[in-house]
Every structure is written in C-alpha cells, then in structure tokens.
CSV table of C-alpha atoms and ligand atoms in Angstrom, one decimal:
chain,number,residue,atom,x,y,z
T,1,MET,CA,154.5,165.2,195.4
T,2,GLN,CA,157.6,163.2,194.7
T,3,ALA,CA,161.2,164.3,194.9
T,4,PHE,CA,164.4,162.9,193.3
T,5,ARG,CA,168.0,163.9,194.2
T,6,SER,CA,170.7,163.4,191.6
T,7,ALA,CA,172.6,165.3,188.9
T,8,ILE,CA,170.0,167.0,186.7
T,9,LEU,CA,170.2,168.2,183.1
T,10,ARG,CA,167.8,170.7,181.6
T,11,PHE,CA,167.8,173.7,179.2
T,12,ALA,CA,167.4,177.5,179.5
T,13,ASP,CA,165.2,179.4,177.0
T,14,ASP,CA,168.4,180.5,175.2
T,15,GLN,CA,169.1,176.8,174.5
T,16,SER,CA,172.0,176.6,176.9
T,17,ALA,CA,172.3,173.5,179.1
T,18,VAL,CA,171.7,173.9,182.9
T,19,TYR,CA,173.4,171.2,184.9
T,20,GLU,CA,173.1,170.6,188.6
T,21,GLN,CA,175.7,168.3,189.9
T,22,ASP,CA,173.7,167.7,193.1
T,23,GLY,CA,170.2,168.6,192.1
T,24,LEU,CA,166.6,168.2,193.4
T,25,LEU,CA,163.6,167.5,191.1
T,26,VAL,CA,160.2,167.9,192.7
T,27,ILE,CA,157.2,166.8,190.7
T,28,GLY,CA,153.5,167.0,191.6
T,29,PRO,CA,150.1,167.5,190.0
T,30,ASP,CA,149.1,170.7,188.3
T,31,ALA,CA,145.6,172.2,188.5
T,32,ARG,CA,144.3,169.5,186.0
T,33,GLY,CA,145.9,166.7,188.0
T,34,ARG,CA,148.7,166.2,185.4
T,35,GLN,CA,152.1,165.4,187.0
T,36,VAL,CA,154.5,168.3,186.2
T,37,VAL,CA,157.8,169.7,187.4
T,38,HIS,CA,157.0,171.6,190.5
T,39,ALA,CA,160.5,172.8,191.3
T,40,VAL,CA,164.1,172.0,190.2
T,41,GLY,CA,167.5,173.3,191.2
T,42,ASP,CA,170.4,172.8,193.5
T,43,TYR,CA,169.6,170.3,196.2
T,44,HIS,CA,171.0,172.3,199.2
T,45,SER,CA,169.2,175.5,198.1
T,46,LEU,CA,165.9,173.8,197.4
T,47,ALA,CA,165.5,171.0,199.9
T,48,PRO,CA,164.7,173.3,202.9
T,49,ALA,CA,161.5,174.4,201.1
T,50,TYR,CA,160.2,170.8,201.3
T,51,PRO,CA,160.5,169.7,204.9
T,52,GLY,CA,159.2,166.2,205.4
T,53,LEU,CA,159.0,165.3,201.7
T,54,ALA,CA,160.6,161.9,201.0
T,55,VAL,CA,163.4,162.2,198.6
T,56,GLU,CA,164.6,159.3,196.4
T,57,HIS,CA,168.4,159.6,196.2
T,58,LEU,CA,170.0,158.4,193.0
T,59,PRO,CA,173.7,158.9,193.6
T,60,GLY,CA,175.9,158.8,190.5
T,61,ARG,CA,172.9,159.1,188.2
T,62,ILE,CA,171.7,161.9,185.9
T,63,ILE,CA,168.1,162.9,185.5
T,64,ALA,CA,167.3,164.4,182.0
T,65,PRO,CA,164.3,165.2,180.0
T,66,GLY,CA,162.8,162.2,178.0
T,67,PHE,CA,164.0,162.4,174.4
T,68,ILE,CA,161.7,163.4,171.6
T,69,ASP,CA,161.9,161.7,168.2
T,70,LEU,CA,160.7,164.2,165.6
T,71,HIS,CA,160.1,161.8,162.8
T,72,ILE,CA,159.8,158.0,162.8
T,73,HIS,CA,157.8,155.4,160.9
T,74,PHE,CA,156.0,152.9,163.2
T,75,PRO,CA,155.4,150.4,160.4
T,76,GLN,CA,159.1,150.4,159.3
T,77,THR,CA,160.4,148.9,162.6
T,78,ASP,CA,161.0,145.5,160.9
T,79,LEU,CA,162.9,146.9,157.9
T,80,ILE,CA,165.7,148.7,159.6
T,81,GLY,CA,169.0,148.0,157.8
T,82,SER,CA,167.5,147.1,154.4
T,83,PRO,CA,170.1,148.5,151.9
T,84,ALA,CA,169.1,149.9,148.5
T,85,ALA,CA,170.7,152.1,145.9
T,86,GLY,CA,168.8,155.1,147.2
T,87,LEU,CA,165.5,156.4,148.5
T,88,LEU,CA,163.2,155.5,145.6
T,89,PRO,CA,164.3,151.9,145.1
T,90,TRP,CA,164.3,151.4,148.9
T,91,LEU,CA,160.6,152.6,149.0
T,92,GLU,CA,159.6,150.2,146.2
T,93,GLN,CA,161.7,147.1,147.4
T,94,TYR,CA,161.1,147.2,151.1
T,95,THR,CA,158.9,150.0,152.5
T,96,PHE,CA,155.7,149.6,150.5
T,97,PRO,CA,155.6,145.8,150.8
T,98,HIS,CA,156.2,146.0,154.6
T,99,GLU,CA,153.6,148.8,155.1
T,100,SER,CA,151.0,146.8,153.1
T,101,ARG,CA,150.7,144.4,156.1
T,102,PHE,CA,149.3,147.1,158.3
T,103,SER,CA,145.8,146.7,157.0
T,104,GLU,CA,145.7,143.7,159.4
T,105,ASN,CA,144.6,144.8,162.8
T,106,ALA,CA,146.4,142.0,164.7
T,107,HIS,CA,149.7,142.8,163.0
T,108,ALA,CA,149.4,146.6,163.7
T,109,GLN,CA,148.5,145.9,167.4
T,110,GLU,CA,151.4,143.5,167.9
T,111,LEU,CA,153.9,145.9,166.4
T,112,ALA,CA,152.5,148.9,168.3
T,113,ILE,CA,153.4,147.2,171.5
T,114,PHE,CA,156.9,146.4,170.3
T,115,PHE,CA,157.4,149.9,168.8
T,116,LEU,CA,156.5,151.8,172.0
T,117,ASP,CA,158.5,149.3,174.2
T,118,GLU,CA,161.5,150.0,171.9
T,119,LEU,CA,161.1,153.8,172.0
T,120,LEU,CA,160.8,153.8,175.8
T,121,ARG,CA,163.8,151.4,176.2
T,122,HIS,CA,165.8,154.0,174.4
T,123,GLY,CA,164.5,156.9,176.6
T,124,VAL,CA,162.2,158.4,173.9
T,125,THR,CA,159.1,159.6,175.7
T,126,THR,CA,157.4,161.4,172.7
T,127,ALA,CA,157.5,160.7,169.0
T,128,LEU,CA,155.9,162.3,165.9
T,129,ALA,CA,155.2,159.1,164.0
T,130,PHE,CA,154.0,158.1,160.5
T,131,ALA,CA,151.6,155.1,160.7
T,132,SER,CA,150.7,153.4,157.4
T,133,SER,CA,148.0,154.4,154.9
T,134,HIS,CA,145.5,152.1,156.7
T,135,PRO,CA,143.4,153.7,159.5
T,136,PRO,CA,143.8,150.6,161.7
T,137,SER,CA,147.5,151.3,162.0
T,138,VAL,CA,146.7,154.7,163.5
T,139,ASN,CA,144.1,153.2,165.9
T,140,ALA,CA,146.5,150.5,167.1
T,141,LEU,CA,149.3,152.9,167.8
T,142,MET,CA,147.1,155.6,169.4
T,143,ALA,CA,145.3,153.0,171.6
T,144,GLU,CA,148.6,151.5,172.9
T,145,ALA,CA,150.1,155.0,173.6
T,146,GLN,CA,146.9,156.0,175.4
T,147,ARG,CA,147.0,152.9,177.5
T,148,ARG,CA,150.6,153.8,178.6
T,149,GLY,CA,149.8,157.5,179.1
T,150,LEU,CA,152.3,158.6,176.5
T,151,ARG,CA,152.3,161.9,174.7
T,152,LEU,CA,152.4,160.8,171.1
T,153,ILE,CA,151.5,162.4,167.7
T,154,ALA,CA,150.7,160.2,164.7
T,155,GLY,CA,148.8,160.2,161.4
T,156,LYS,CA,147.5,158.1,158.6
T,157,VAL,CA,149.7,158.3,155.5
T,158,LEU,CA,148.2,159.9,152.4
T,159,GLN,CA,149.4,158.3,149.2
T,160,ASP,CA,146.8,158.1,146.4
T,161,ARG,CA,149.3,157.8,143.4
T,162,HIS,CA,152.7,156.4,142.5
T,163,SER,CA,152.1,153.8,145.1
T,164,PRO,CA,151.5,150.0,144.6
T,165,ASP,CA,148.3,148.1,145.5
T,166,GLY,CA,148.2,147.4,149.2
T,167,VAL,CA,149.3,150.9,150.3
T,168,ARG,CA,147.7,153.2,147.7
T,169,ASP,CA,144.6,154.9,149.2
T,170,GLU,CA,141.7,156.6,147.5
T,171,THR,CA,141.5,160.4,147.4
T,172,GLU,CA,138.1,161.1,148.9
T,173,GLN,CA,138.1,158.3,151.4
T,174,SER,CA,141.7,159.1,152.6
T,175,LEU,CA,140.5,162.6,153.6
T,176,VAL,CA,137.3,161.3,155.2
T,177,ASP,CA,139.5,158.8,157.1
T,178,SER,CA,141.9,161.5,158.2
T,179,GLU,CA,139.2,163.7,159.5
T,180,ASP,CA,137.6,160.8,161.4
T,181,LEU,CA,140.9,160.1,163.0
T,182,ILE,CA,141.4,163.7,164.0
T,183,ARG,CA,138.0,163.7,165.7
T,184,LYS,CA,138.7,160.4,167.3
T,185,TRP,CA,142.2,161.0,168.7
T,186,HIS,CA,143.4,164.6,168.6
T,187,GLY,CA,143.6,166.1,172.0
T,188,VAL,CA,142.4,162.9,173.7
T,189,ASP,CA,144.5,162.4,176.8
T,190,ARG,CA,148.1,163.2,175.6
T,191,LEU,CA,147.6,162.2,172.0
T,192,GLY,CA,147.8,164.4,168.9
T,193,TYR,CA,147.0,163.9,165.3
T,194,ALA,CA,149.3,164.8,162.3
T,195,ILE,CA,147.9,165.2,158.7
T,196,THR,CA,150.4,163.0,156.9
T,197,PRO,CA,150.9,163.4,153.1
T,198,ARG,CA,153.7,160.8,152.5
T,199,TYR,CA,155.5,163.2,150.2
T,200,ALA,CA,154.4,165.3,147.2
T,201,PRO,CA,155.2,162.7,144.6
T,202,SER,CA,152.8,160.2,146.2
T,203,CYS,CA,149.9,162.6,146.4
T,204,SER,CA,147.6,163.9,143.7
T,205,GLU,CA,146.8,167.6,143.6
T,206,ALA,CA,143.3,166.8,144.9
T,207,GLN,CA,144.7,165.0,147.9
T,208,LEU,CA,147.2,167.7,148.7
T,209,LEU,CA,144.4,170.3,148.4
T,210,GLY,CA,142.2,168.3,150.7
T,211,ALA,CA,145.1,167.9,153.2
T,212,GLY,CA,145.6,171.7,153.1
T,213,GLU,CA,141.8,172.3,153.7
T,214,LEU,CA,142.0,169.9,156.7
T,215,ALA,CA,145.0,171.8,158.0
T,216,ALA,CA,143.1,175.1,157.8
T,217,ARG,CA,140.1,173.6,159.6
T,218,TYR,CA,142.2,172.1,162.4
T,219,PRO,CA,145.0,174.6,163.1
T,220,GLU,CA,145.9,172.7,166.3
T,221,VAL,CA,146.6,169.5,164.4
T,222,TRP,CA,150.2,168.8,163.2
T,223,ILE,CA,151.3,168.2,159.6
T,224,GLN,CA,154.2,165.9,158.7
T,225,SER,CA,155.8,165.0,155.4
T,226,HIS,CA,159.1,164.5,153.7
T,227,VAL,CA,160.9,167.1,151.5
T,228,ALA,CA,164.2,167.5,149.6
T,229,GLU,CA,165.7,164.2,150.8
T,230,ASN,CA,167.2,162.8,147.7
T,231,LEU,CA,168.2,164.4,144.4
T,232,GLU,CA,166.2,162.0,142.2
T,233,GLU,CA,163.1,162.6,144.4
T,234,VAL,CA,163.6,166.4,144.1
T,235,LYS,CA,163.8,166.1,140.3
T,236,TRP,CA,160.6,164.0,140.2
T,237,ALA,CA,158.7,166.3,142.5
T,238,ARG,CA,159.7,169.3,140.3
T,239,GLU,CA,158.5,167.5,137.2
T,240,LEU,CA,155.1,166.6,138.8
T,241,PHE,CA,154.5,170.1,140.1
T,242,PRO,CA,156.1,172.4,137.5
T,243,ALA,CA,154.1,175.5,138.7
T,244,SER,CA,155.7,175.5,142.1
T,245,ARG,CA,159.0,177.4,142.6
T,246,SER,CA,160.7,174.5,144.4
T,247,TYR,CA,159.9,171.2,146.0
T,248,LEU,CA,159.3,172.8,149.4
T,249,ALA,CA,157.1,175.4,147.7
T,250,ILE,CA,154.6,172.7,146.6
T,251,TYR,CA,153.6,172.3,150.2
T,252,ASP,CA,153.2,176.0,150.6
T,253,ASP,CA,151.1,176.2,147.5
T,254,PHE,CA,148.7,173.7,149.0
T,255,GLY,CA,148.5,175.4,152.5
T,256,LEU,CA,150.7,172.9,154.2
T,257,MET,CA,153.4,175.2,155.6
T,258,ARG,CA,152.7,176.6,159.0
T,259,GLU,CA,153.5,176.3,162.7
T,260,ARG,CA,153.2,172.6,163.7
T,261,ALA,CA,154.3,171.5,160.2
T,262,ILE,CA,157.3,169.2,160.5
T,263,TYR,CA,159.2,168.2,157.3
T,264,ALA,CA,161.7,165.4,157.4
T,265,HIS,CA,165.2,165.8,155.8
T,266,CYS,CA,165.2,169.4,154.3
T,267,ILE,CA,168.6,168.7,152.7
T,268,HIS,CA,168.5,170.0,149.1
T,269,PHE,CA,167.3,173.5,149.9
T,270,ASP,CA,168.2,176.9,148.6
T,271,ASP,CA,168.1,180.1,150.6
T,272,GLU,CA,164.5,180.9,149.5
T,273,ASP,CA,163.4,177.5,150.9
T,274,ARG,CA,165.2,178.3,154.1
T,275,ALA,CA,163.5,181.7,154.3
T,276,MET,CA,160.1,180.0,153.7
T,277,MET,CA,160.7,177.6,156.6
T,278,ARG,CA,161.5,180.6,158.8
T,279,ALA,CA,158.6,182.8,157.6
T,280,THR,CA,155.9,180.0,157.9
T,281,GLY,CA,157.1,178.6,161.3
T,282,ALA,CA,157.5,175.1,159.8
T,283,ALA,CA,160.3,172.9,161.2
T,284,ALA,CA,162.8,170.4,160.0
T,285,ALA,CA,163.2,166.9,161.4
T,286,VAL,CA,166.9,166.3,160.8
T,287,SER,CA,167.4,162.5,160.3
T,288,PRO,CA,171.1,161.9,160.1
T,289,THR,CA,171.3,158.1,160.4
T,290,SER,CA,168.8,157.7,157.6
T,291,ASN,CA,170.5,160.2,155.4
T,292,LEU,CA,173.8,158.6,155.8
T,293,PHE,CA,172.4,155.1,155.3
T,294,LEU,CA,170.4,155.9,152.2
T,295,GLY,CA,173.1,158.2,150.8
T,296,SER,CA,170.6,161.1,150.7
T,297,GLY,CA,173.0,163.9,151.7
T,298,PHE,CA,173.9,166.2,154.6
T,299,PHE,CA,171.6,168.6,156.4
T,300,ASP,CA,173.1,172.1,156.2
T,301,TYR,CA,173.2,173.2,159.9
T,302,GLU,CA,175.0,176.4,159.0
T,303,GLY,CA,172.3,177.3,156.4
T,304,ALA,CA,169.5,176.5,158.9
T,305,GLN,CA,171.1,178.6,161.6
T,306,ARG,CA,171.7,181.5,159.2
T,307,ALA,CA,168.0,181.5,158.1
T,308,GLY,CA,166.8,180.9,161.7
T,309,PHE,CA,164.3,178.2,161.0
T,310,LYS,CA,163.4,175.6,163.6
T,311,TYR,CA,164.8,172.1,163.6
T,312,GLY,CA,165.2,169.0,165.8
T,313,LEU,CA,166.5,165.5,165.7
T,314,ALA,CA,164.8,162.3,164.4
T,315,SER,CA,165.6,158.7,163.9
T,316,ASP,CA,163.5,158.2,160.7
T,317,VAL,CA,163.4,154.5,161.5
T,318,GLY,CA,163.4,152.4,159.2
T,319,GLY,CA,165.5,154.5,156.8
T,320,GLY,CA,167.2,155.4,160.0
T,321,THR,CA,169.4,152.8,161.5
T,322,SER,CA,168.7,153.1,165.2
T,323,PHE,CA,166.0,154.0,167.8
T,324,SER,CA,168.8,155.3,170.0
T,325,PRO,CA,169.0,159.1,170.5
T,326,PHE,CA,172.7,158.6,171.3
T,327,HIS,CA,173.3,157.1,167.9
T,328,THR,CA,171.3,159.9,166.2
T,329,MET,CA,173.1,162.7,168.1
T,330,LEU,CA,176.5,161.2,167.1
T,331,ALA,CA,175.4,160.9,163.5
T,332,ALA,CA,174.3,164.6,163.6
T,333,TYR,CA,177.7,165.5,164.9
T,334,TYR,CA,179.3,163.7,161.9
T,335,VAL,CA,176.9,165.5,159.6
T,336,GLY,CA,177.9,168.9,161.0
T,337,ARG,CA,181.5,167.9,160.6
T,338,GLU,CA,181.2,166.8,157.0
T,339,GLY,CA,178.3,169.0,155.9
T,340,ARG,CA,178.0,171.7,153.3
T,341,SER,CA,179.9,174.4,155.2
T,342,LYS,CA,183.7,174.0,155.0
T,343,PRO,CA,185.7,173.4,157.1
T,344,GLY,CA,182.7,172.0,158.9
T,345,LEU,CA,181.0,172.6,162.2
T,346,SER,CA,181.8,171.1,165.6
T,347,LEU,CA,178.3,171.0,167.1
T,348,SER,CA,178.5,171.1,170.8
T,349,PRO,CA,177.1,168.2,172.8
T,350,GLN,CA,174.8,170.5,174.6
T,351,HIS,CA,173.3,171.6,171.2
T,352,LEU,CA,173.0,168.0,170.0
T,353,TRP,CA,171.2,167.1,173.2
T,354,TRP,CA,168.9,170.2,172.9
T,355,GLN,CA,168.0,169.2,169.3
T,356,HIS,CA,166.6,165.9,170.7
T,357,THR,CA,164.7,167.4,173.7
T,358,ALA,CA,163.9,171.1,174.2
T,359,GLY,CA,164.6,171.9,170.5
T,360,ALA,CA,162.4,169.2,169.2
T,361,ALA,CA,159.6,170.3,171.6
T,362,GLN,CA,160.0,173.9,170.2
T,363,ALA,CA,159.7,172.5,166.7
T,364,LEU,CA,156.4,170.8,167.7
T,365,GLY,CA,155.1,174.0,169.4
T,366,LEU,CA,155.3,172.2,172.7
T,367,GLN,CA,158.0,174.2,174.4
T,368,GLY,CA,157.3,174.4,178.1
T,369,VAL,CA,155.2,171.2,177.8
T,370,ILE,CA,157.7,168.4,177.1
T,371,GLY,CA,161.4,168.1,176.3
T,372,ASN,CA,162.6,170.0,179.3
T,373,LEU,CA,162.5,169.9,183.1
T,374,GLN,CA,161.7,173.5,183.9
T,375,PRO,CA,158.8,174.1,186.3
T,376,GLY,CA,155.5,173.4,184.6
T,377,CYS,CA,156.9,170.9,182.1
T,378,GLU,CA,155.1,167.5,182.1
T,379,ALA,CA,157.2,165.0,184.2
T,380,ASP,CA,158.5,162.8,181.4
T,381,PHE,CA,162.1,162.1,182.4
T,382,ILE,CA,164.8,159.5,182.2
T,383,VAL,CA,167.5,158.4,184.7
T,384,LEU,CA,170.9,157.9,183.0
T,385,ASP,CA,173.7,155.7,184.3
T,386,PRO,CA,176.9,157.2,183.1
T,387,GLY,CA,178.8,154.1,184.2
T,388,ALA,CA,176.6,151.7,182.2
T,389,THR,CA,179.5,150.0,180.5
T,390,PRO,CA,183.2,149.6,181.6
T,391,LEU,CA,184.4,152.1,179.0
T,392,LEU,CA,181.7,154.6,179.8
T,393,ALA,CA,182.5,154.4,183.5
T,394,ARG,CA,186.1,155.1,182.9
T,395,ARG,CA,185.5,157.9,180.4
T,396,THR,CA,182.8,159.7,182.3
T,397,ALA,CA,184.7,159.5,185.6
T,398,SER,CA,187.5,161.5,184.0
T,399,ALA,CA,185.2,164.0,182.3
T,400,GLY,CA,186.2,167.5,183.6
T,401,THR,CA,183.4,169.5,182.0
T,402,LEU,CA,179.7,169.1,181.2
T,403,ALA,CA,180.7,169.1,177.5
T,404,GLU,CA,183.1,166.2,178.1
T,405,LEU,CA,180.5,164.3,180.0
T,406,LEU,CA,177.7,164.7,177.4
T,407,PHE,CA,180.1,163.9,174.6
T,408,ALA,CA,181.2,160.7,176.3
T,409,LEU,CA,177.5,159.7,176.6
T,410,ILE,CA,176.8,160.6,173.0
T,411,VAL,CA,179.8,158.8,171.6
T,412,LEU,CA,179.7,155.7,173.8
T,413,GLY,CA,176.1,155.5,174.9
T,414,ASP,CA,173.1,153.5,173.9
T,415,ASP,CA,170.0,151.9,175.6
T,416,ARG,CA,172.3,150.5,178.3
T,417,VAL,CA,172.6,154.0,179.7
T,418,ILE,CA,168.8,154.4,180.1
T,419,GLN,CA,168.3,153.1,183.6
T,420,GLU,CA,164.7,154.3,184.2
T,421,VAL,CA,162.0,156.0,182.2
T,422,SER,CA,159.3,157.9,184.1
T,423,ILE,CA,156.1,159.1,182.3
T,424,SER,CA,154.0,161.9,183.6
T,425,LYS,CA,150.8,160.5,185.2
T,426,ASN,CA,147.3,161.9,185.4
T,427,THR,CA,147.0,161.9,189.2
T,428,GLU,CA,143.2,162.3,189.0
T,429,GLU,CA,143.0,159.0,187.1
T,430,VAL,CA,145.4,157.3,189.5
T,431,ARG,CA,143.1,158.3,192.4
T,432,SER,CA,139.8,157.3,190.8
H,501,GUN,N1,159.8,159.6,151.4
H,501,GUN,C1,158.6,159.2,151.2
H,501,GUN,N2,158.3,158.1,152.0
H,501,GUN,C2,159.5,158.0,152.7
H,501,GUN,C3,159.8,157.1,153.8
H,501,GUN,O1,159.0,156.2,154.2
H,501,GUN,N3,161.1,157.2,154.3
H,501,GUN,C4,161.9,158.2,153.9
H,501,GUN,N4,163.1,158.3,154.4
H,501,GUN,N5,161.6,159.0,152.9
H,501,GUN,C5,160.4,158.9,152.3
H,502,ZN,ZN1,160.7,159.3,157.0
C-alpha cells in the first residue's frame, strides 16, 4: 500500500466535485493485483486507520484523477495548426497525406512513443484514439501503451471510398484486419479496441454493414467515428445516404449506435438526433479547440443537457490545437458562452473538469474504473502544482473558493502545472 497527503480533487456520482484541502489517498492492489484507490478522504479522519503506513506528503499540491481524452488522432500529431478553409479541404490537403506515412512500421513506432509521452506530459492517462487505416499503426500504438501499462483504446480507421491512394483500404480486408486486431488487443492488459469508421462519407455501405456486424459480435468493443461536424460534410453525408433520416441516423441504420459508441463533434444536430443519442446510450466527444480552429461550429451544451445524452471532452488533435486538457476545458467554456443558447451558458469549472475525467469515463462506460479517485478506481492520478508559474501562484493563492481555484488552473494552466503522473501498476507483474 502507498499513501499520499495533499489536497485531493474527485467527483461524486451526481457529478459534483469533492475537494479535500488536506486529504489522504491510499492506494493498494485489488484482488487481481491491480493498483486501485483503497481509501480517500480527509487526512485527519482517515490517517488513524493506517498506523505505520508511510505517507508521502505533498504540501501545496493537488492530487486529481488523470485526464481522459475522448477523441484524438495519433497519426495527426505532426499536423497540429495546419489551417484550411474548412474540414473537407483540411482532410485532403494535410490529413490524408500525413496519415499515408503510417503504413511504415518505423514511422508509426517512433510517433507512438512521442504521442504517448506527450499525452502523459499533459496529464492525460487514457485516450480513445484513431490510428490510421494501416494495421501497423494500431500495433505500434497498442504495443507502446502496453509497455507503459496504460489504459488506452484505439482502432484502425475504416475508409474504403472518397479517400486517396495511400490511405484508402479495401472493404473485405479492412473488416478482416479489424477483427484480427480486436482478437489481438481487446482486453489485453489495459487495452481496448474501437471499431473505427472514419465517417460515413468515407465508408461504403458494405463497409458500414460489416462494421455494424462486428459491433454486434463484440459488444464489449468500442465504436468511434465523426458526425455532424461541418455543414458541407453534413450535406454530403445526406446525399450519399438519402434513405437515412439524418447524418447521425446513418450510423443507427448500420447498427453503430449503442453504449460504448463515441461520436466526435455532434454539432449540427436536431432534437431527434439528440433523443437518439440518449436512447441508444451513445456519447459525444466534444472537441472545442478543433471546432473553433476549423470553423466547424459550437457544440450545443444546453441541447445536450436537455436531451440527457452523455458527453465528455476531447482534444481532437490534429484538428484540435493542443494536447492540454486545460486548453480544451477553456475552449469548452468559450463554446458554452458563445454557443447556440442565448445569452449563453457559464459552465462551471467543476463541470468542465468533470467532462475531462469522470464524465469522459462515463461516456466510455468506464465509470468507477478510471477518471475518478473514489475507492475501487484504478490508481491513475496526477499531481498538480498550482504555483507552477508566477501568475498562477499569485492567482491561486488568492482563490477563495474551489470554483476560483479550478478556474484559475483552467484559464492559466498548461503542462507546467502537471508535476507528476502516476499510472496504476499491476502489482502481480511487479512482484514476478
Ligand atoms: N472527419 C473525418 N475524418 C476526420 C478527421 O480526421 N478529423 C476531423 N476533425 N474530422 C474528421
Ligand atoms: Zn477527429
């Protein structure tokens, strides 16, 4: 067992933040040897229950759950900040040429190391990631995550049409490859597989049908795609699938809407789409820096809350402009401010933080497993330094409430705030 004394941030089941100014976090192995939160609470109330246990004291620091990035593209790391008129030209000019390089093993392996280093440097301990359409890109990312003991979910992109040579895959083979990758990686250590149709316009009916059949055969596997991001894209999807009621309904028509299905963007929705998200248990990966950068639009928080569907925060690198959850939370705040509902929402910092931790875990169906520090959760946590920069030190020192403290971190914070990242170990492996 290990114990840490510092301020501790976690979340209650009702999404509210629980904050111990002087807290104790005790972690230890569960029945399978996986390091989990054993106990957490006020230091003075809890410490007497653990006589003799060495406690690492971290004065002035905050322990918080590791962040979860609900949608990110591993092969787009090197194209962050590539401007284009909008989504479709951006895909043609930058994304497809970059992703075509991921058929090369060495390139995929080199970038997998950099990508996971970068996530961890920013305090992100779990991601739901797109690889490229080439199976070696999945193998490289999974192998590197496994080596580090990370909980990571990823998948091979499906795109058998409207895609250039170099990234376009072949219908039958793409489905065989996806199933092979599920068998190889899903449920191995802390890894999960996601069936990954790029978006409806890049997939033939046969490919979507095959993806839906795989999803039915492997209900524990995740599904990830894009939907209703950009108005031109929406128009194109509707033209390609005229029988479907809406862009989102295409995925439902092919059996791709269910629990553990995560759709990035979800901007240009109507209330029937929102009701379908809620009814099927699918979740939205809100990607505010990407949507602002590519001019895609604003996620409608008020509409999502009214319909009661699940959502969480995502970087969407490389459309997104930063790996930093602080930058993403701040952009989400701006989106709430300027979004569809007038006069605009003022999302609380606790809710922004929840969307990137416990809320994202709930979207993945992994509540109680990651994204929180309640007893039983896997011990993926970060240690924050609220005085990491001179301005942060001044601002956080004068914060009178939890909301002020979290807002100061969201507005002024970045990777400099992340002092330490701790990943849950398999203690059986450590021993053997
Ligand atoms: N739609 C289809 N592919 C992509 C992608 O790579 N990024 C974004 N933002 N949208 C997409
Ligand atoms: Zn994306």
